[in-house]
Amino acid sequence: MNITRENVDALNAVVKVDIAKEDYSAKVEKILTDYRKTANIPGFRKGQVPMGMVKKQYGKAVLVDEVNKLLQDALNKYLTEEKLDVLGQPLPKPQDAINWDAETLSFEFELGLAPEFEVNLNAKDAITQYNIIADNKMIDEQVERIQKQYGKLISQTAVEKDSEITGIFKNEEREIENKVTLTLDKFKEESTKKLFIDAKVGDVIRLQTKGLYDDEHELMHALKLGHDDVHGLDVEVNFTIEEVNTRELADLDQELFDKLFGKDTVKSVSELKDKIKEDAEKQFSQQADQKFLNDVTEYLVENTKFDLPAEFLQKWMQTAGEQPLDSDQAKEEYEKSEKSLRYQLIEGKLITDNNIQVTMDDIKNHSRDMIKAQMAQFGQMNPSDKELDDIAARILSNQEEARRISEQLISQKLLALYKEKANLKVKELSYEDFVKEVYGDK
């Protein structure tokens, strides 16, 4: 067997594989001999079928199968030994009818080569790294929500501004009938809220679904409908009041603190607020990191310039998926995925250049930390090492889950790299201001 390569240009090459008859003839003969021993052909006893008949019936198929196996193995070995960084998979070049009886069989494959490039993390224009803080307003609101959640319900005769109202939304024509508990602050318009004030049990409030809430998810919950069903929904619904209650705020005492965080973890209102701030800012940091990661990704894709073997990749995409694509479909698919492909190459370059690795111990320890955090949410504060190891082992026995955790860890290490080497400016702001700046004032 002989393999040669011709570089068409920096991004494309053609590999030629010459397979001599002696490379496969012994294996083909052995397979055919085994077939002869087991072949069931009418008129002949098992094992007594003439070899000529076996070759005539099975020879070509066995030969093609063995040559294809040789080709695949040879190509994989060649790409590994030559350390060729290829995109997609080698594509066989079309050729005229093959003479399978020839002493030497020749096959050519097109390769798309990964480009060579450098990555500069130090952007000229600084990338914003947000530091989101939980301000006093947010903390006080959270304290009040906790007091309401753990407070005592007191029955009322009529609806007031802060009442909790239980009732049934109904529209017979649209088959809507759903019992919910609502508060007036969720409604979009003041005029809607006024319809409820002073209403009593048994009263029926007529409402228009269009513009009832700012958020369609609230309407989905209220009417128990799917997103597509509530989108643009403009019908009248009746809300029949069944209960009116107010909630007496829970006392901020040790009993409540222990119920929330475990015995003696929090001992004062000041410590409660500190804990709320700490927990909130942990969640905010995840959002800030995701925004930062998105911005760095955008910067790298836009500012790391290199060419791709676009024609080869489009040709490869025509046969790579579950369904074959024509040339126009492949071009469209390539254009949609080009940005993602570019970032994959950039990310791979950064991982290699900075020797970023994830070991099995990293994955195991990360799994243990996740399990411990989840168990703490259910009040299991001190699981044993054996418990953690046993659960982690079950999780990591799923290869897909192990791969997902590995990707999370790689992402975390890349994030740390970006924070260390990118040109950053830190901006501190409240969560409310972060949402306005990043997502718009909604």
mmCIF file of C-alpha atoms in Angstrom, residues 38-315:
data_model
loop_
_atom_site.group_PDB
_atom_site.id
_atom_site.type_symbol
_atom_site.label_atom_id
_atom_site.label_comp_id
_atom_site.label_asym_id
_atom_site.label_seq_id
_atom_site.Cartn_x
_atom_site.Cartn_y
_atom_site.Cartn_z
ATOM 1 C CA THR A 38 -21.334 -22.523 5.941
ATOM 2 C CA ALA A 39 -23.005 -21.653 2.608
ATOM 3 C CA ASN A 40 -26.440 -23.145 1.982
ATOM 4 C CA ILE A 41 -26.852 -23.528 -1.769
ATOM 5 C CA PRO A 42 -29.506 -25.884 -3.191
ATOM 6 C CA GLY A 43 -28.018 -28.992 -4.770
ATOM 7 C CA PHE A 44 -24.867 -29.033 -2.634
ATOM 8 C CA ARG A 45 -24.123 -30.358 0.815
ATOM 9 C CA LYS A 46 -22.933 -27.817 3.392
ATOM 10 C CA GLY A 47 -19.170 -27.379 2.978
ATOM 11 C CA GLN A 48 -19.141 -29.006 -0.441
ATOM 12 C CA VAL A 49 -20.031 -25.934 -2.570
ATOM 13 C CA PRO A 50 -17.381 -25.402 -5.297
ATOM 14 C CA MET A 51 -15.105 -22.461 -4.486
ATOM 15 C CA GLY A 52 -15.688 -21.076 -7.983
ATOM 16 C CA MET A 53 -19.391 -20.762 -7.251
ATOM 17 C CA VAL A 54 -18.706 -19.108 -3.877
ATOM 18 C CA LYS A 55 -16.383 -16.588 -5.531
ATOM 19 C CA LYS A 56 -18.905 -15.877 -8.268
ATOM 20 C CA GLN A 57 -21.700 -15.279 -5.746
ATOM 21 C CA TYR A 58 -19.815 -13.499 -2.929
ATOM 22 C CA GLY A 59 -16.372 -12.592 -4.244
ATOM 23 C CA LYS A 60 -17.056 -9.057 -5.483
ATOM 24 C CA ALA A 61 -18.969 -8.003 -2.349
ATOM 25 C CA VAL A 62 -16.267 -9.380 -0.010
ATOM 26 C CA LEU A 63 -13.517 -7.704 -2.054
ATOM 27 C CA VAL A 64 -15.251 -4.299 -2.006
ATOM 28 C CA ASP A 65 -15.907 -4.583 1.717
ATOM 29 C CA GLU A 66 -12.293 -5.452 2.546
ATOM 30 C CA VAL A 67 -10.874 -2.717 0.328
ATOM 31 C CA ASN A 68 -13.156 -0.160 1.988
ATOM 32 C CA LYS A 69 -11.978 -1.305 5.429
ATOM 33 C CA LEU A 70 -8.344 -1.013 4.321
ATOM 34 C CA LEU A 71 -8.990 2.459 2.930
ATOM 35 C CA GLN A 72 -10.631 3.684 6.140
ATOM 36 C CA ASP A 73 -7.896 2.283 8.374
ATOM 37 C CA ALA A 74 -5.128 3.576 6.120
ATOM 38 C CA LEU A 75 -6.590 7.079 5.917
ATOM 39 C CA ASN A 76 -7.124 7.333 9.677
ATOM 40 C CA LYS A 77 -3.593 6.125 10.364
ATOM 41 C CA TYR A 78 -2.123 8.500 7.767
ATOM 42 C CA LEU A 79 -3.970 11.554 9.142
ATOM 43 C CA THR A 80 -2.817 10.699 12.673
ATOM 44 C CA GLU A 81 0.811 10.051 11.746
ATOM 45 C CA GLU A 82 1.046 13.158 9.560
ATOM 46 C CA LYS A 83 -0.725 15.199 12.283
ATOM 47 C CA LEU A 84 -3.070 16.699 9.711
ATOM 48 C CA ASP A 85 -5.786 18.896 11.205
ATOM 49 C CA VAL A 86 -8.680 18.272 8.832
ATOM 50 C CA LEU A 87 -12.171 19.747 8.745
ATOM 51 C CA GLY A 88 -15.115 17.462 8.103
ATOM 52 C CA GLN A 89 -14.166 14.061 6.667
ATOM 53 C CA PRO A 90 -12.121 13.018 3.619
ATOM 54 C CA LEU A 91 -14.301 13.005 0.493
ATOM 55 C CA PRO A 92 -13.709 10.325 -2.163
ATOM 56 C CA LYS A 93 -13.146 11.825 -5.591
ATOM 57 C CA PRO A 94 -15.522 10.494 -8.253
ATOM 58 C CA GLN A 95 -13.890 8.041 -10.664
ATOM 59 C CA ASP A 96 -14.918 5.928 -13.620
ATOM 60 C CA ALA A 97 -15.877 2.279 -13.160
ATOM 61 C CA ILE A 98 -13.256 0.533 -11.016
ATOM 62 C CA ASN A 99 -11.496 -2.537 -12.410
ATOM 63 C CA TRP A 100 -11.583 -4.722 -9.308
ATOM 64 C CA ASP A 101 -9.403 -7.319 -11.034
ATOM 65 C CA ALA A 102 -6.471 -4.891 -11.442
ATOM 66 C CA GLU A 103 -3.176 -5.586 -9.650
ATOM 67 C CA THR A 104 -3.338 -2.138 -8.031
ATOM 68 C CA LEU A 105 -6.452 -0.181 -7.025
ATOM 69 C CA SER A 106 -6.082 3.607 -6.755
ATOM 70 C CA PHE A 107 -8.384 5.973 -4.841
ATOM 71 C CA GLU A 108 -8.217 9.716 -4.292
ATOM 72 C CA PHE A 109 -9.694 11.724 -1.419
ATOM 73 C CA GLU A 110 -10.165 15.455 -1.025
ATOM 74 C CA LEU A 111 -9.182 16.963 2.313
ATOM 75 C CA GLY A 112 -10.210 20.270 3.830
ATOM 76 C CA LEU A 113 -7.367 21.537 6.045
ATOM 77 C CA ALA A 114 -7.766 23.684 9.135
ATOM 78 C CA PRO A 115 -6.201 27.127 8.685
ATOM 79 C CA GLU A 116 -3.204 28.360 10.628
ATOM 80 C CA PHE A 117 -3.781 31.565 12.597
ATOM 81 C CA GLU A 118 -2.985 33.406 15.814
ATOM 82 C CA VAL A 119 -5.460 34.553 18.466
ATOM 83 C CA ASN A 120 -5.060 37.945 20.135
ATOM 84 C CA LEU A 121 -7.117 38.237 23.307
ATOM 85 C CA ASN A 122 -5.932 41.757 24.052
ATOM 86 C CA ALA A 123 -8.615 43.762 22.228
ATOM 87 C CA LYS A 124 -7.955 47.385 21.363
ATOM 88 C CA ASP A 125 -11.382 48.327 22.700
ATOM 89 C CA ALA A 126 -11.931 46.993 26.212
ATOM 90 C CA ILE A 127 -14.641 44.392 26.764
ATOM 91 C CA THR A 128 -17.016 45.120 29.636
ATOM 92 C CA GLN A 129 -17.023 42.739 32.570
ATOM 93 C CA TYR A 130 -20.119 43.413 34.644
ATOM 94 C CA ASN A 131 -20.083 43.200 38.432
ATOM 95 C CA ILE A 132 -23.758 43.008 39.405
ATOM 96 C CA ILE A 133 -24.611 43.945 42.962
ATOM 97 C CA ALA A 134 -27.754 43.358 44.993
ATOM 98 C CA ASP A 135 -28.718 46.874 46.131
ATOM 99 C CA ASN A 136 -30.678 47.752 49.263
ATOM 100 C CA LYS A 137 -33.951 48.074 47.334
ATOM 101 C CA MET A 138 -33.671 44.546 45.978
ATOM 102 C CA ILE A 139 -32.667 43.105 49.364
ATOM 103 C CA ASP A 140 -35.568 44.819 51.150
ATOM 104 C CA GLU A 141 -37.998 43.533 48.512
ATOM 105 C CA GLN A 142 -36.664 40.012 48.968
ATOM 106 C CA VAL A 143 -37.044 40.261 52.752
ATOM 107 C CA GLU A 144 -40.679 41.318 52.264
ATOM 108 C CA ARG A 145 -41.282 38.420 49.826
ATOM 109 C CA ILE A 146 -39.930 36.004 52.440
ATOM 110 C CA GLN A 147 -42.190 37.509 55.101
ATOM 111 C CA LYS A 148 -45.201 37.179 52.804
ATOM 112 C CA GLN A 149 -44.312 33.626 51.798
ATOM 113 C CA TYR A 150 -44.076 32.481 55.411
ATOM 114 C CA GLY A 151 -46.775 34.800 56.742
ATOM 115 C CA LYS A 152 -50.284 33.896 57.867
ATOM 116 C CA LEU A 153 -53.314 34.205 55.590
ATOM 117 C CA ILE A 154 -56.187 36.286 57.026
ATOM 118 C CA SER A 155 -59.599 36.240 55.336
ATOM 119 C CA GLN A 156 -60.993 39.546 54.014
ATOM 120 C CA THR A 157 -64.539 40.551 53.098
ATOM 121 C CA ALA A 158 -63.465 42.688 50.113
ATOM 122 C CA VAL A 159 -60.470 43.062 47.814
ATOM 123 C CA GLU A 160 -57.837 45.604 48.779
ATOM 124 C CA LYS A 161 -54.663 46.695 46.999
ATOM 125 C CA ASP A 162 -52.456 43.981 48.553
ATOM 126 C CA SER A 163 -55.007 41.143 48.668
ATOM 127 C CA GLU A 164 -54.393 37.602 47.461
ATOM 128 C CA ILE A 165 -57.422 36.689 45.353
ATOM 129 C CA THR A 166 -58.327 33.081 44.535
ATOM 130 C CA GLY A 167 -60.814 32.472 41.770
ATOM 131 C CA ILE A 168 -61.586 30.870 38.418
ATOM 132 C CA PHE A 169 -60.859 32.235 34.931
ATOM 133 C CA LYS A 170 -63.506 31.027 32.486
ATOM 134 C CA ASN A 171 -64.390 31.301 28.804
ATOM 135 C CA GLU A 172 -66.691 28.530 27.578
ATOM 136 C CA GLU A 173 -66.133 29.130 23.868
ATOM 137 C CA ARG A 174 -62.337 28.703 24.211
ATOM 138 C CA GLU A 175 -62.765 25.970 26.846
ATOM 139 C CA ILE A 176 -60.856 28.003 29.420
ATOM 140 C CA GLU A 177 -61.464 27.122 33.061
ATOM 141 C CA ASN A 178 -58.605 27.496 35.516
ATOM 142 C CA LYS A 179 -58.390 28.199 39.232
ATOM 143 C CA VAL A 180 -55.547 30.498 40.311
ATOM 144 C CA THR A 181 -54.468 32.783 43.124
ATOM 145 C CA LEU A 182 -53.385 36.204 41.911
ATOM 146 C CA THR A 183 -52.258 39.589 43.159
ATOM 147 C CA LEU A 184 -53.159 42.905 41.561
ATOM 148 C CA ASP A 185 -49.559 44.051 41.033
ATOM 149 C CA LYS A 186 -49.178 41.560 38.167
ATOM 150 C CA PHE A 187 -51.784 43.295 35.970
ATOM 151 C CA LYS A 188 -50.485 45.678 33.343
ATOM 152 C CA GLU A 189 -53.072 48.492 33.599
ATOM 153 C CA GLU A 190 -54.253 50.435 36.653
ATOM 154 C CA SER A 191 -57.779 50.321 35.221
ATOM 155 C CA THR A 192 -57.725 46.512 35.525
ATOM 156 C CA LYS A 193 -56.657 46.692 39.160
ATOM 157 C CA LYS A 194 -59.503 49.129 39.933
ATOM 158 C CA LEU A 195 -62.059 46.564 38.705
ATOM 159 C CA PHE A 196 -61.080 44.327 41.638
ATOM 160 C CA ILE A 197 -60.941 46.894 44.447
ATOM 161 C CA ASP A 198 -63.843 46.387 46.903
ATOM 162 C CA ALA A 199 -65.054 43.263 45.024
ATOM 163 C CA LYS A 200 -66.315 40.406 47.210
ATOM 164 C CA VAL A 201 -66.515 36.614 47.123
ATOM 165 C CA GLY A 202 -68.943 35.566 44.391
ATOM 166 C CA ASP A 203 -68.400 38.678 42.275
ATOM 167 C CA VAL A 204 -67.559 38.166 38.597
ATOM 168 C CA ILE A 205 -64.954 40.432 36.967
ATOM 169 C CA ARG A 206 -64.988 40.653 33.155
ATOM 170 C CA LEU A 207 -61.497 41.007 31.648
ATOM 171 C CA GLN A 208 -59.961 41.259 28.185
ATOM 172 C CA THR A 209 -56.972 38.946 27.708
ATOM 173 C CA LYS A 210 -55.212 41.349 25.331
ATOM 174 C CA GLY A 211 -52.854 43.498 27.376
ATOM 175 C CA LEU A 212 -53.908 41.898 30.657
ATOM 176 C CA TYR A 213 -50.292 41.201 31.660
ATOM 177 C CA ASP A 214 -46.920 42.570 30.581
ATOM 178 C CA ASP A 215 -45.535 39.045 30.361
ATOM 179 C CA GLU A 216 -47.316 36.403 28.271
ATOM 180 C CA HIS A 217 -46.032 33.752 30.681
ATOM 181 C CA GLU A 218 -48.305 35.238 33.344
ATOM 182 C CA LEU A 219 -51.270 34.829 30.981
ATOM 183 C CA MET A 220 -50.212 31.241 30.204
ATOM 184 C CA HIS A 221 -50.253 30.464 33.930
ATOM 185 C CA ALA A 222 -53.533 32.297 34.578
ATOM 186 C CA LEU A 223 -55.451 30.548 31.773
ATOM 187 C CA LYS A 224 -53.465 27.293 31.750
ATOM 188 C CA LEU A 225 -52.749 27.586 28.019
ATOM 189 C CA GLY A 226 -49.688 27.019 25.874
ATOM 190 C CA HIS A 227 -47.525 29.812 24.509
ATOM 191 C CA ASP A 228 -48.936 29.544 20.993
ATOM 192 C CA ASP A 229 -52.488 29.681 22.388
ATOM 193 C CA VAL A 230 -51.985 32.896 24.366
ATOM 194 C CA HIS A 231 -49.887 34.692 21.749
ATOM 195 C CA GLY A 232 -52.124 37.482 20.427
ATOM 196 C CA LEU A 233 -55.144 36.089 22.305
ATOM 197 C CA ASP A 234 -57.919 38.708 22.433
ATOM 198 C CA VAL A 235 -61.046 37.344 24.118
ATOM 199 C CA GLU A 236 -63.162 38.181 27.155
ATOM 200 C CA VAL A 237 -62.796 35.984 30.246
ATOM 201 C CA ASN A 238 -64.778 35.979 33.466
ATOM 202 C CA PHE A 239 -62.979 35.786 36.793
ATOM 203 C CA THR A 240 -65.215 34.541 39.616
ATOM 204 C CA ILE A 241 -63.837 35.396 43.060
ATOM 205 C CA GLU A 242 -63.820 32.466 45.513
ATOM 206 C CA GLU A 243 -61.530 33.726 48.286
ATOM 207 C CA VAL A 244 -60.037 37.050 49.363
ATOM 208 C CA ASN A 245 -57.148 37.027 51.809
ATOM 209 C CA THR A 246 -54.435 39.272 53.090
ATOM 210 C CA ARG A 247 -51.140 37.946 54.309
ATOM 211 C CA GLU A 248 -49.863 38.965 57.698
ATOM 212 C CA LEU A 249 -46.095 39.290 57.398
ATOM 213 C CA ALA A 250 -44.038 36.697 59.250
ATOM 214 C CA ASP A 251 -41.878 37.956 62.111
ATOM 215 C CA LEU A 252 -38.166 38.189 61.344
ATOM 216 C CA ASP A 253 -37.186 35.959 64.249
ATOM 217 C CA GLN A 254 -34.903 33.014 64.914
ATOM 218 C CA GLU A 255 -37.651 30.510 64.095
ATOM 219 C CA LEU A 256 -37.945 31.933 60.569
ATOM 220 C CA PHE A 257 -34.157 32.171 60.120
ATOM 221 C CA ASP A 258 -33.723 28.510 61.119
ATOM 222 C CA LYS A 259 -36.534 27.475 58.779
ATOM 223 C CA LEU A 260 -34.827 29.260 55.890
ATOM 224 C CA PHE A 261 -31.164 28.406 56.409
ATOM 225 C CA GLY A 262 -30.829 25.741 59.091
ATOM 226 C CA LYS A 263 -30.290 26.122 62.821
ATOM 227 C CA ASP A 264 -28.288 29.181 63.896
ATOM 228 C CA THR A 265 -26.828 29.810 60.418
ATOM 229 C CA VAL A 266 -28.424 33.279 60.486
ATOM 230 C CA LYS A 267 -29.084 35.038 63.803
ATOM 231 C CA SER A 268 -30.211 38.568 62.959
ATOM 232 C CA VAL A 269 -31.945 40.691 60.334
ATOM 233 C CA SER A 270 -28.565 42.112 59.383
ATOM 234 C CA GLU A 271 -27.167 38.611 58.796
ATOM 235 C CA LEU A 272 -30.332 37.714 56.856
ATOM 236 C CA LYS A 273 -29.761 40.629 54.502
ATOM 237 C CA ASP A 274 -26.089 39.711 54.128
ATOM 238 C CA LYS A 275 -27.084 36.138 53.232
ATOM 239 C CA ILE A 276 -29.665 37.338 50.698
ATOM 240 C CA LYS A 277 -27.054 39.650 49.160
ATOM 241 C CA GLU A 278 -24.455 36.862 48.997
ATOM 242 C CA ASP A 279 -26.837 34.339 47.410
ATOM 243 C CA ALA A 280 -28.227 36.869 44.934
ATOM 244 C CA GLU A 281 -24.800 38.033 43.808
ATOM 245 C CA LYS A 282 -23.683 34.430 43.240
ATOM 246 C CA GLN A 283 -26.566 34.060 40.785
ATOM 247 C CA PHE A 284 -25.851 37.465 39.236
ATOM 248 C CA SER A 285 -22.202 36.523 38.680
ATOM 249 C CA GLN A 286 -23.324 33.594 36.525
ATOM 250 C CA GLN A 287 -25.384 35.932 34.341
ATOM 251 C CA ALA A 288 -22.541 38.440 34.176
ATOM 252 C CA ASP A 289 -20.082 35.681 33.218
ATOM 253 C CA GLN A 290 -22.393 34.439 30.457
ATOM 254 C CA LYS A 291 -22.706 37.962 29.059
ATOM 255 C CA PHE A 292 -18.926 38.385 29.235
ATOM 256 C CA LEU A 293 -18.371 35.006 27.536
ATOM 257 C CA ASN A 294 -20.789 35.972 24.746
ATOM 258 C CA ASP A 295 -19.006 39.297 24.233
ATOM 259 C CA VAL A 296 -15.548 37.719 24.129
ATOM 260 C CA THR A 297 -16.794 35.075 21.706
ATOM 261 C CA GLU A 298 -18.212 37.793 19.451
ATOM 262 C CA TYR A 299 -14.959 39.732 19.610
ATOM 263 C CA LEU A 300 -12.821 36.688 18.794
ATOM 264 C CA VAL A 301 -14.957 35.637 15.827
ATOM 265 C CA GLU A 302 -15.038 39.166 14.403
ATOM 266 C CA ASN A 303 -11.340 39.927 14.939
ATOM 267 C CA THR A 304 -9.548 36.625 14.337
ATOM 268 C CA LYS A 305 -9.124 36.546 10.591
ATOM 269 C CA PHE A 306 -8.531 33.353 8.611
ATOM 270 C CA ASP A 307 -9.876 31.652 5.512
ATOM 271 C CA LEU A 308 -11.782 28.372 5.457
ATOM 272 C CA PRO A 309 -12.023 25.693 2.729
ATOM 273 C CA ALA A 310 -15.600 26.830 2.084
ATOM 274 C CA GLU A 311 -16.113 24.948 -1.191
ATOM 275 C CA PHE A 312 -14.894 21.681 0.345
ATOM 276 C CA LEU A 313 -17.032 22.117 3.470
ATOM 277 C CA GLN A 314 -20.166 22.799 1.430
ATOM 278 C CA LYS A 315 -19.483 19.680 -0.619
#
